[in-house]
Short mmCIF file of C-alpha atoms and ligand atoms in Angstrom, two decimals:
data_model
loop_
_atom_site.label_atom_id
_atom_site.label_comp_id
_atom_site.label_asym_id
_atom_site.label_seq_id
_atom_site.Cartn_x
_atom_site.Cartn_y
_atom_site.Cartn_z
CA UNK A 1 176.91 128.87 -46.54
CA UNK A 2 177.26 128.44 -42.78
CA UNK A 3 177.67 131.36 -40.43
CA UNK A 4 181.38 131.83 -39.66
CA UNK A 5 182.41 131.60 -36.02
CA UNK A 6 186.07 132.50 -36.37
CA UNK A 7 188.23 134.67 -38.58
CA UNK A 8 191.85 134.98 -39.64
CA UNK A 9 193.14 138.33 -40.91
CA UNK A 10 196.49 138.73 -42.62
CA UNK A 11 198.00 142.13 -43.37
CA UNK A 12 200.46 142.99 -46.12
CA UNK A 13 202.11 146.41 -46.50
CA UNK A 14 202.02 149.65 -44.56
CA UNK A 15 200.79 150.89 -41.16
CA UNK A 16 197.63 152.22 -42.81
CA UNK A 17 196.79 148.64 -43.78
CA UNK A 18 197.60 147.46 -40.26
CA UNK A 19 195.13 149.99 -38.89
CA UNK A 20 192.47 148.96 -41.43
CA UNK A 21 193.03 145.36 -40.29
CA UNK A 22 192.48 146.40 -36.65
CA UNK A 23 189.23 148.10 -37.65
CA UNK A 24 188.03 145.02 -39.58
CA UNK A 25 188.98 142.80 -36.62
CA UNK A 26 186.87 145.06 -34.38
CA UNK A 27 183.88 144.87 -36.77
CA UNK A 28 184.10 141.07 -36.87
CA UNK A 29 184.48 140.73 -33.10
CA UNK A 30 181.43 142.95 -32.64
CA UNK A 31 179.61 140.49 -34.88
CA UNK A 32 180.53 137.72 -32.43
CA UNK A 33 183.40 136.09 -34.35
CA UNK A 34 186.56 134.98 -32.63
CA UNK A 35 189.95 135.95 -34.04
CA UNK A 36 192.35 133.03 -34.55
CA UNK A 37 196.05 133.10 -35.38
CA UNK A 38 196.09 130.00 -37.61
CA UNK A 39 194.29 130.17 -40.94
CA UNK A 40 193.51 126.42 -40.74
CA UNK A 41 191.22 127.10 -37.77
CA UNK A 42 189.23 129.96 -39.33
CA UNK A 43 185.83 129.95 -41.08
CA UNK A 44 186.55 133.34 -42.63
CA UNK A 45 189.89 134.34 -44.15
CA UNK A 46 190.63 137.94 -45.08
CA UNK A 47 193.79 139.05 -46.86
CA UNK A 48 194.36 142.80 -46.50
CA UNK A 49 196.66 143.40 -49.43
CA UNK A 50 199.26 145.86 -50.65
CA UNK A 51 199.94 146.99 -54.21
CA UNK A 52 202.88 149.29 -53.72
CA UNK A 53 205.43 146.84 -55.14
CA UNK A 54 205.21 144.01 -57.60
CA UNK A 55 206.69 141.61 -55.03
CA UNK A 56 203.93 142.39 -52.50
CA UNK A 57 201.27 141.56 -55.10
CA UNK A 58 202.98 138.38 -56.24
CA UNK A 59 203.21 137.15 -52.64
CA UNK A 60 199.50 137.50 -52.00
CA UNK A 61 198.46 136.16 -55.41
CA UNK A 62 200.64 133.10 -54.73
CA UNK A 63 199.06 132.63 -51.33
CA UNK A 64 195.50 132.96 -52.65
CA UNK A 65 196.22 130.64 -55.59
CA UNK A 66 197.56 128.03 -53.20
CA UNK A 67 194.37 128.25 -51.10
CA UNK A 68 192.30 127.61 -54.21
CA UNK A 69 194.38 124.60 -55.22
CA UNK A 70 194.14 123.01 -51.77
CA UNK A 71 190.30 123.06 -52.08
CA UNK A 72 189.84 121.29 -48.77
CA UNK A 73 188.48 124.42 -47.12
CA UNK A 74 184.93 125.57 -46.91
CA UNK A 75 186.04 128.90 -45.47
CA UNK A 76 184.79 132.21 -46.84
CA UNK A 77 187.68 134.09 -48.46
CA UNK A 78 187.86 137.87 -48.85
CA UNK A 79 190.46 140.16 -50.42
CA UNK A 80 190.70 143.73 -49.14
CA UNK A 81 193.20 146.59 -49.39
CA UNK A 82 195.09 148.21 -52.26
CA UNK A 83 195.30 145.14 -54.51
CA UNK A 84 191.52 144.86 -54.31
CA UNK A 85 191.34 148.43 -55.60
CA UNK A 86 193.97 147.92 -58.28
CA UNK A 87 192.67 144.61 -59.67
CA UNK A 88 188.95 144.82 -58.89
CA UNK A 89 186.74 142.21 -60.75
CA UNK A 90 189.78 140.71 -62.50
CA UNK A 91 190.60 139.03 -59.17
CA UNK A 92 187.54 136.77 -59.57
CA UNK A 93 188.78 135.63 -62.99
CA UNK A 94 192.18 134.63 -61.64
CA UNK A 95 190.92 133.40 -58.28
CA UNK A 96 187.37 132.07 -58.77
CA UNK A 97 187.33 130.59 -55.24
CA UNK A 98 187.37 133.99 -53.48
CA UNK A 99 184.00 135.20 -52.17
CA UNK A 100 184.37 138.94 -51.88
CA UNK A 101 186.59 141.90 -52.75
CA UNK A 102 186.45 145.02 -50.62
CA UNK A 103 188.40 148.18 -51.43
CA UNK A 104 190.28 150.46 -49.05
CA UNK A 105 187.35 152.89 -48.89
CA UNK A 106 184.73 150.21 -48.16
CA UNK A 107 185.81 148.69 -44.87
CA UNK A 108 182.61 149.98 -43.37
CA UNK A 109 180.71 147.65 -45.77
CA UNK A 110 182.30 144.50 -44.36
CA UNK A 111 179.19 143.49 -42.37
CA UNK A 112 176.90 144.06 -45.33
CA UNK A 113 179.06 142.12 -47.78
CA UNK A 114 179.36 139.21 -45.36
CA UNK A 115 175.57 139.10 -44.98
CA UNK A 116 175.20 138.96 -48.75
CA UNK A 117 177.78 136.18 -49.09
CA UNK A 118 176.00 134.21 -46.34
CA UNK A 119 172.74 134.53 -48.26
CA UNK A 120 174.46 132.70 -51.10
CA UNK A 121 175.37 135.69 -53.27
CA UNK A 122 178.71 135.10 -54.94
CA UNK A 123 181.68 137.22 -55.90
CA UNK A 124 180.59 140.40 -54.10
CA UNK A 125 182.65 143.50 -54.79
CA UNK A 126 182.75 147.06 -53.44
CA UNK A 127 185.59 149.31 -54.52
CA UNK A 128 184.59 152.98 -54.23
CA UNK A 129 187.33 155.43 -55.15
CA UNK A 130 185.92 158.10 -52.85
CA UNK A 131 186.13 157.68 -49.09
CA UNK A 132 182.92 158.50 -47.21
CA UNK A 133 183.42 159.60 -43.63
CA UNK A 134 181.29 156.93 -42.03
CA UNK A 135 183.98 154.65 -40.66
CA UNK A 136 183.74 153.77 -36.98
CA UNK A 137 187.39 154.09 -35.94
CA UNK A 138 186.51 153.46 -32.30
CA UNK A 139 185.69 149.83 -33.07
CA UNK A 140 189.38 149.01 -33.84
CA UNK A 141 190.69 145.98 -31.99
CA UNK A 142 194.37 146.65 -31.26
CA UNK A 143 197.00 144.11 -30.35
CA UNK A 144 199.23 146.59 -28.51
CA UNK A 145 197.87 148.11 -25.31
CA UNK A 146 200.60 150.77 -25.24
CA UNK A 147 200.92 152.23 -28.70
CA UNK A 148 198.14 152.93 -31.22
CA UNK A 149 197.90 154.00 -34.85
CA UNK A 150 195.34 156.72 -35.58
CA UNK A 151 194.18 157.60 -39.08
CA UNK A 152 193.99 161.38 -39.62
CA UNK A 153 193.83 161.65 -43.41
CA UNK A 154 193.14 159.09 -46.12
CA UNK A 155 194.18 159.19 -49.78
CA UNK A 156 196.75 161.32 -51.58
CA UNK A 157 196.63 164.21 -54.06
CA UNK A 158 200.31 164.25 -54.99
CA UNK A 159 200.31 161.79 -57.93
CA UNK A 160 203.96 160.80 -57.95
CA UNK A 161 204.40 159.05 -61.27
CA UNK A 162 205.44 155.67 -59.83
CA UNK A 163 202.79 155.39 -57.12
CA UNK A 164 199.44 153.59 -57.11
CA UNK A 165 198.14 155.19 -53.91
CA UNK A 166 196.09 158.03 -55.49
CA UNK A 167 194.35 155.34 -57.59
CA UNK A 168 193.91 152.76 -54.81
CA UNK A 169 193.06 155.07 -51.91
CA UNK A 170 191.62 158.03 -53.76
CA UNK A 171 191.91 161.75 -53.06
CA UNK A 172 192.75 163.26 -49.68
CA UNK A 173 190.00 163.27 -47.07
CA UNK A 174 190.90 164.62 -43.61
CA UNK A 175 189.13 163.32 -40.57
CA UNK A 176 187.51 165.94 -38.34
CA UNK A 177 189.95 167.08 -35.63
CA UNK A 178 187.32 166.64 -32.89
CA UNK A 179 186.82 162.96 -33.86
CA UNK A 180 190.57 162.38 -33.74
CA UNK A 181 190.73 164.05 -30.33
CA UNK A 182 187.86 161.85 -29.04
CA UNK A 183 189.64 158.71 -30.16
CA UNK A 184 192.93 159.79 -28.59
CA UNK A 185 191.19 160.71 -25.31
CA UNK A 186 189.55 157.28 -25.25
CA UNK A 187 192.91 155.59 -25.84
CA UNK A 188 194.58 157.70 -23.14
CA UNK A 189 191.82 156.59 -20.75
CA UNK A 190 192.61 152.96 -21.62
CA UNK A 191 196.26 153.49 -20.71
CA UNK A 192 197.84 154.01 -24.15
CA UNK A 193 201.04 156.07 -23.93
CA UNK A 194 201.98 156.56 -27.57
CA UNK A 195 200.04 157.37 -30.73
CA UNK A 196 201.19 157.45 -34.33
CA UNK A 197 199.14 159.70 -36.58
CA UNK A 198 198.80 158.11 -40.00
CA UNK A 199 198.22 159.37 -43.48
CA UNK A 200 199.83 159.03 -46.92
CA UNK A 201 200.73 162.66 -46.39
CA UNK A 202 199.87 163.79 -42.86
CA UNK A 203 201.11 167.30 -43.66
CA UNK A 204 198.12 167.81 -45.94
CA UNK A 205 195.78 167.39 -42.99
CA UNK A 206 193.00 170.00 -43.06
CA UNK A 207 193.79 171.40 -46.52
CA UNK A 208 190.72 169.71 -48.00
CA UNK A 209 188.56 171.30 -45.27
CA UNK A 210 189.58 174.98 -45.19
CA UNK A 211 186.43 175.82 -43.18
CA UNK A 212 187.86 173.85 -40.23
CA UNK A 213 190.83 176.25 -40.03
CA UNK A 214 192.89 173.43 -38.57
CA UNK A 215 196.11 172.32 -40.22
CA UNK A 216 198.46 169.51 -39.20
CA UNK A 217 200.49 171.56 -36.70
CA UNK A 218 197.21 172.81 -35.12
CA UNK A 219 196.14 169.20 -34.65
CA UNK A 220 199.43 168.46 -32.86
CA UNK A 221 198.78 171.36 -30.43
CA UNK A 222 195.26 169.98 -29.83
CA UNK A 223 196.49 166.42 -29.13
CA UNK A 224 199.51 167.40 -27.04
CA UNK A 225 197.11 168.70 -24.37
CA UNK A 226 195.64 165.23 -23.73
CA UNK A 227 196.82 163.83 -20.38
CA UNK A 228 198.39 160.38 -20.50
CA UNK A 229 199.68 160.50 -24.09
CA UNK A 230 203.43 160.76 -23.64
CA UNK A 231 204.49 160.41 -27.25
CA UNK A 232 203.02 161.53 -30.56
CA UNK A 233 204.55 160.28 -33.80
CA UNK A 234 203.41 160.82 -37.38
CA UNK A 235 203.86 159.14 -40.76
CA UNK A 236 204.33 159.97 -43.67
CA UNK A 237 205.34 163.48 -44.69
CA UNK A 238 205.74 164.90 -48.17
CA UNK A 239 208.78 167.24 -48.05
CA UNK A 240 206.92 170.03 -49.86
CA UNK A 241 204.26 170.21 -47.14
CA UNK A 242 206.58 170.24 -44.13
CA UNK A 243 206.14 173.77 -42.79
CA UNK A 244 208.10 175.90 -40.35
CA UNK A 245 205.03 175.86 -38.08
CA UNK A 246 205.27 172.06 -37.99
CA UNK A 247 208.98 172.25 -37.13
CA UNK A 248 208.16 174.64 -34.27
CA UNK A 249 205.47 172.24 -33.01
CA UNK A 250 208.01 169.39 -32.97
CA UNK A 251 210.40 171.62 -31.04
CA UNK A 252 207.87 173.05 -28.58
CA UNK A 253 205.40 170.27 -27.82
CA UNK A 254 206.69 167.85 -25.18
CA UNK A 255 204.81 164.82 -26.50
CA UNK A 256 205.80 165.20 -30.18
CA UNK A 257 208.80 162.98 -30.94
CA UNK A 258 211.86 164.44 -32.62
CA UNK A 259 211.71 162.11 -35.60
CA UNK A 260 210.49 163.02 -39.07
CA UNK A 261 210.04 160.58 -41.92
CA UNK A 262 211.15 162.88 -44.74
CA UNK A 263 211.30 160.78 -47.96
CA UNK A 264 213.61 162.16 -50.63
CA UNK A 265 213.11 159.21 -53.07
CA UNK A 266 216.04 160.30 -55.32
CA UNK A 267 218.95 162.75 -55.27
CA UNK A 268 218.92 163.84 -58.91
CA UNK A 269 216.75 166.76 -60.02
CA UNK A 270 216.02 165.13 -63.37
CA UNK A 271 214.78 161.95 -61.69
CA UNK A 272 212.81 163.93 -59.08
CA UNK A 273 211.08 165.78 -61.94
CA UNK A 274 210.34 162.50 -63.71
CA UNK A 275 208.92 161.15 -60.44
CA UNK A 276 206.79 164.32 -60.09
CA UNK A 277 208.06 164.88 -56.57
CA UNK A 278 207.66 168.68 -57.01
CA UNK A 279 210.86 169.66 -55.18
CA UNK A 280 214.48 169.87 -56.19
CA UNK A 281 217.41 168.44 -54.30
CA UNK A 282 218.43 171.89 -53.08
CA UNK A 283 214.89 172.74 -51.89
CA UNK A 284 214.86 169.46 -50.00
CA UNK A 285 218.26 170.15 -48.44
CA UNK A 286 217.16 173.65 -47.42
CA UNK A 287 214.18 172.17 -45.56
CA UNK A 288 216.35 169.58 -43.86
CA UNK A 289 218.76 172.34 -42.78
CA UNK A 290 215.90 174.42 -41.38
CA UNK A 291 214.50 171.40 -39.54
CA UNK A 292 217.89 170.52 -38.03
CA UNK A 293 218.37 174.13 -36.97
CA UNK A 294 214.86 174.41 -35.48
CA UNK A 295 214.82 171.01 -33.78
CA UNK A 296 218.36 170.22 -32.57
CA UNK A 297 218.96 166.46 -32.39
CA UNK A 298 216.08 165.61 -34.74
CA UNK A 299 216.33 162.22 -36.49
CA UNK A 300 215.27 161.71 -40.06
CA UNK A 301 213.88 158.81 -42.03
CA UNK A 302 213.56 158.37 -45.77
CA UNK A 303 212.26 156.21 -48.60
CA UNK A 304 214.42 155.81 -51.70
CA UNK A 305 213.75 154.18 -55.04
CA UNK A 306 216.77 153.13 -57.07
CA UNK A 307 216.72 152.13 -60.73
CA UNK A 308 213.90 154.47 -61.76
CA UNK A 309 213.55 154.44 -65.60
CA UNK A 310 216.57 156.09 -67.28
CA UNK A 311 218.46 156.62 -63.99
CA UNK A 312 222.15 156.87 -64.87
CA UNK A 313 225.06 155.81 -62.70
CA UNK A 314 225.88 159.50 -62.08
CA UNK A 315 222.28 160.18 -61.02
CA UNK A 316 222.35 157.23 -58.65
CA UNK A 317 225.60 158.62 -57.25
CA UNK A 318 223.74 161.87 -56.44
CA UNK A 319 221.23 159.86 -54.40
CA UNK A 320 224.11 158.08 -52.66
CA UNK A 321 225.83 161.40 -51.86
CA UNK A 322 222.68 163.03 -50.45
CA UNK A 323 222.06 159.94 -48.35
CA UNK A 324 225.59 160.18 -46.98
CA UNK A 325 225.32 163.91 -46.35
CA UNK A 326 222.06 163.66 -44.40
CA UNK A 327 222.76 160.47 -42.45
CA UNK A 328 219.25 159.05 -42.07
CA UNK A 329 218.37 157.03 -38.97
CA UNK A 330 215.65 155.06 -40.73
CA UNK A 331 215.60 154.17 -44.42
CA UNK A 332 213.32 152.10 -46.62
CA UNK A 333 215.29 151.37 -49.77
CA UNK A 334 213.59 149.87 -52.81
CA UNK A 335 214.37 148.92 -56.36
CA UNK A 336 211.88 150.34 -58.85
CA UNK A 337 209.10 148.08 -60.08
CA UNK A 338 206.49 149.39 -62.55
CA UNK A 339 202.93 149.51 -61.21
CA UNK A 340 199.92 149.03 -63.46
CA UNK A 341 197.92 152.20 -63.99
CA UNK A 342 200.66 154.65 -62.96
CA UNK A 343 202.07 157.32 -65.32
CA UNK A 344 205.57 155.78 -65.02
CA UNK A 345 204.26 152.71 -66.88
CA UNK A 346 204.64 154.70 -70.10
CA UNK A 347 208.42 154.55 -69.71
CA UNK A 348 210.37 151.44 -70.39
CA UNK A 349 211.65 149.79 -67.20
CA UNK A 350 215.11 150.00 -68.75
CA UNK A 351 217.50 149.55 -65.84
CA UNK A 352 218.56 145.88 -65.71
CA UNK A 353 217.57 144.10 -62.49
CA UNK A 354 221.21 143.32 -61.64
CA UNK A 355 222.10 147.03 -61.90
CA UNK A 356 219.14 147.99 -59.70
CA UNK A 357 220.18 145.34 -57.17
CA UNK A 358 223.80 146.45 -57.19
CA UNK A 359 222.77 150.09 -56.51
CA UNK A 360 220.38 148.91 -53.82
CA UNK A 361 223.16 146.94 -52.11
CA UNK A 362 225.55 149.89 -52.20
CA UNK A 363 222.97 152.11 -50.54
CA UNK A 364 222.14 149.42 -47.98
CA UNK A 365 225.81 149.10 -47.05
CA UNK A 366 226.05 152.86 -46.61
CA UNK A 367 222.92 152.83 -44.45
CA UNK A 368 224.30 150.03 -42.26
CA UNK A 369 227.57 151.94 -41.83
CA UNK A 370 225.91 155.24 -40.92
CA UNK A 371 223.38 153.71 -38.58
CA UNK A 372 226.07 151.65 -36.82
CA UNK A 373 228.00 154.90 -36.24
CA UNK A 374 224.84 156.54 -34.91
CA UNK A 375 224.22 153.68 -32.47
CA UNK A 376 227.87 153.65 -31.41
CA UNK A 377 227.56 157.31 -30.38
CA UNK A 378 224.74 156.34 -28.02
CA UNK A 379 226.84 153.84 -26.06
CA UNK A 380 227.21 155.24 -22.53
CA UNK A 381 224.23 157.60 -23.01
CA UNK A 382 220.88 157.43 -21.22
CA UNK A 383 217.80 157.22 -23.43
CA UNK A 384 214.07 157.20 -22.74
CA UNK A 385 212.38 153.95 -23.78
CA UNK A 386 208.74 152.97 -23.93
CA UNK A 387 208.70 149.22 -23.30
CA UNK A 388 206.00 147.48 -25.33
CA UNK A 389 206.62 143.73 -25.19
CA UNK A 390 209.16 140.98 -24.67
CA UNK A 391 211.35 139.70 -27.50
CA UNK A 392 212.07 136.05 -28.31
CA UNK A 393 214.79 135.89 -25.66
CA UNK A 394 212.39 137.28 -23.04
CA UNK A 395 214.05 140.70 -22.81
CA UNK A 396 211.95 143.87 -22.58
CA UNK A 397 211.71 145.54 -25.95
CA UNK A 398 210.86 149.14 -26.78
CA UNK A 399 211.83 152.24 -28.72
CA UNK A 400 213.42 155.59 -28.03
CA UNK A 401 211.67 158.82 -29.00
CA UNK A 402 213.76 158.77 -32.19
CA UNK A 403 212.55 155.28 -33.13
CA UNK A 404 215.63 153.27 -32.11
CA UNK A 405 214.97 149.74 -30.89
CA UNK A 406 216.21 149.03 -27.36
CA UNK A 407 216.24 145.83 -25.33
CA UNK A 408 216.92 145.49 -21.61
CA UNK A 409 216.32 143.10 -18.74
CA UNK A 410 213.49 143.83 -16.32
CA UNK A 411 210.21 142.73 -14.74
CA UNK A 412 206.80 142.67 -16.46
CA UNK A 413 205.76 145.71 -14.41
CA UNK A 414 207.91 147.84 -16.76
CA UNK A 415 205.85 146.87 -19.82
CA UNK A 416 203.79 149.84 -21.00
CA UNK A 417 205.97 152.30 -19.07
CA UNK A 418 208.59 154.88 -20.01
CA UNK A 419 211.98 154.13 -18.49
CA UNK A 420 215.45 155.61 -18.53
CA UNK A 421 217.90 153.12 -20.01
CA UNK A 422 221.69 153.39 -20.02
CA UNK A 423 223.00 152.02 -23.32
CA UNK A 424 225.97 149.66 -22.89
CA UNK A 425 226.30 148.16 -26.38
CA UNK A 426 224.52 147.58 -29.68
CA UNK A 427 224.07 144.90 -32.27
CA UNK A 428 222.89 144.95 -35.89
CA UNK A 429 219.77 147.09 -35.35
CA UNK A 430 219.24 147.29 -31.63
CA UNK A 431 220.65 149.14 -28.64
CA UNK A 432 221.28 147.02 -25.53
CA UNK A 433 220.99 148.70 -22.16
CA UNK A 434 220.24 148.60 -18.46
CA UNK A 435 217.17 150.16 -16.89
CA UNK A 436 218.22 152.77 -14.35
CA UNK A 437 216.17 153.72 -11.31
S1 SF4 B 501 203.09 161.41 -51.90
FE1 SF4 B 501 203.58 160.32 -53.79
S2 SF4 B 501 204.54 158.39 -53.07
FE2 SF4 B 501 203.42 159.26 -51.31
S3 SF4 B 501 201.40 158.29 -51.40
FE3 SF4 B 501 201.22 160.25 -52.49
S4 SF4 B 501 201.57 159.72 -54.65
FE4 SF4 B 501 202.32 158.00 -53.41
#
């Protein structure tokens, strides 16, 4: 097999996968390969996959099947990410034309596996469930020069009954705080203004390493001191682990944005129990109330699954009512799909697809209504925007501290800078404004 000179990397799924893609791109560039944007021009194709929903898996399986049928390519093909972990060797049976499978905890083995494939070894696979802390995060090759994702904890110990993550990413492993600080200092030196700390549950940071005596809020205090980093965001939080100390850090630290992704998943206690979310609706609401009281003006995001096995219309209505009561700024709304290997697979997926879709639509409509009202309130206000790039119509595009998209006219010199913008109108998802001096 000839030595590849170029590579194409495609990411499916969450920000964690996007970051893993950036690390793989860095490893390959270090090896002397050039990244290309068209798969037709690449000697090496890597598909960094997602397993969280059935649709995500079907999309990538369809894509890989199509590549096999076209057979005109001599490119090396690799599958990485959560689907690699979930399907392991079975991928070679369905897709005999793929050359290697690399799990979420084996990115660091990319060089090694490529060498083996180049020596003529076929169907190489590495899918360790345990993450070893030997990943060189500093090698990441990022597209944005303004905003960077930083991994602080990998894996999850919560075992929600519908979720594959504990099986595809393994148990929680926190990264040493000093390593995270080094990476953030390096990024600040390169001109990055915003960082997003990533983990399946960032609030568990440090709990697996009690000897470090550093929990998530301590890490925020450490990173807030770094000159040049104007904004710190974090994703995702499990409601049970959101502490009062964290709320105080959001309130008191200038760089920490007043936005918390606080996924409720369902509004009925019976469904929450069945999901193994380990909180009740009232415990969740108490935490939201404490957060709103501690951090005035805080915005909240959520994930919600509708049509979980046995969910009744009345139970869905509870989800709808909580959603209305809280008024989320950001919401990822899904219909339930059973995932192989999860405890929820033991229950019949008994809610008809049309009922799931109808509930999904009702919630979406509510979300569009509430977020339109929220944006309307901002008309006439001045917001702080970090401009990151230009959109298709050549306008500057950025986000507020609370994650709202904003577009405005202006010169290239404003890219990568924080600006005050007066909002004059809004459309479907975006605020439109004018940069003020
Ligand atoms: S908290 Fe639950 S939903 Fe989130 S990654 Fe862990 S198991 Fe999955």
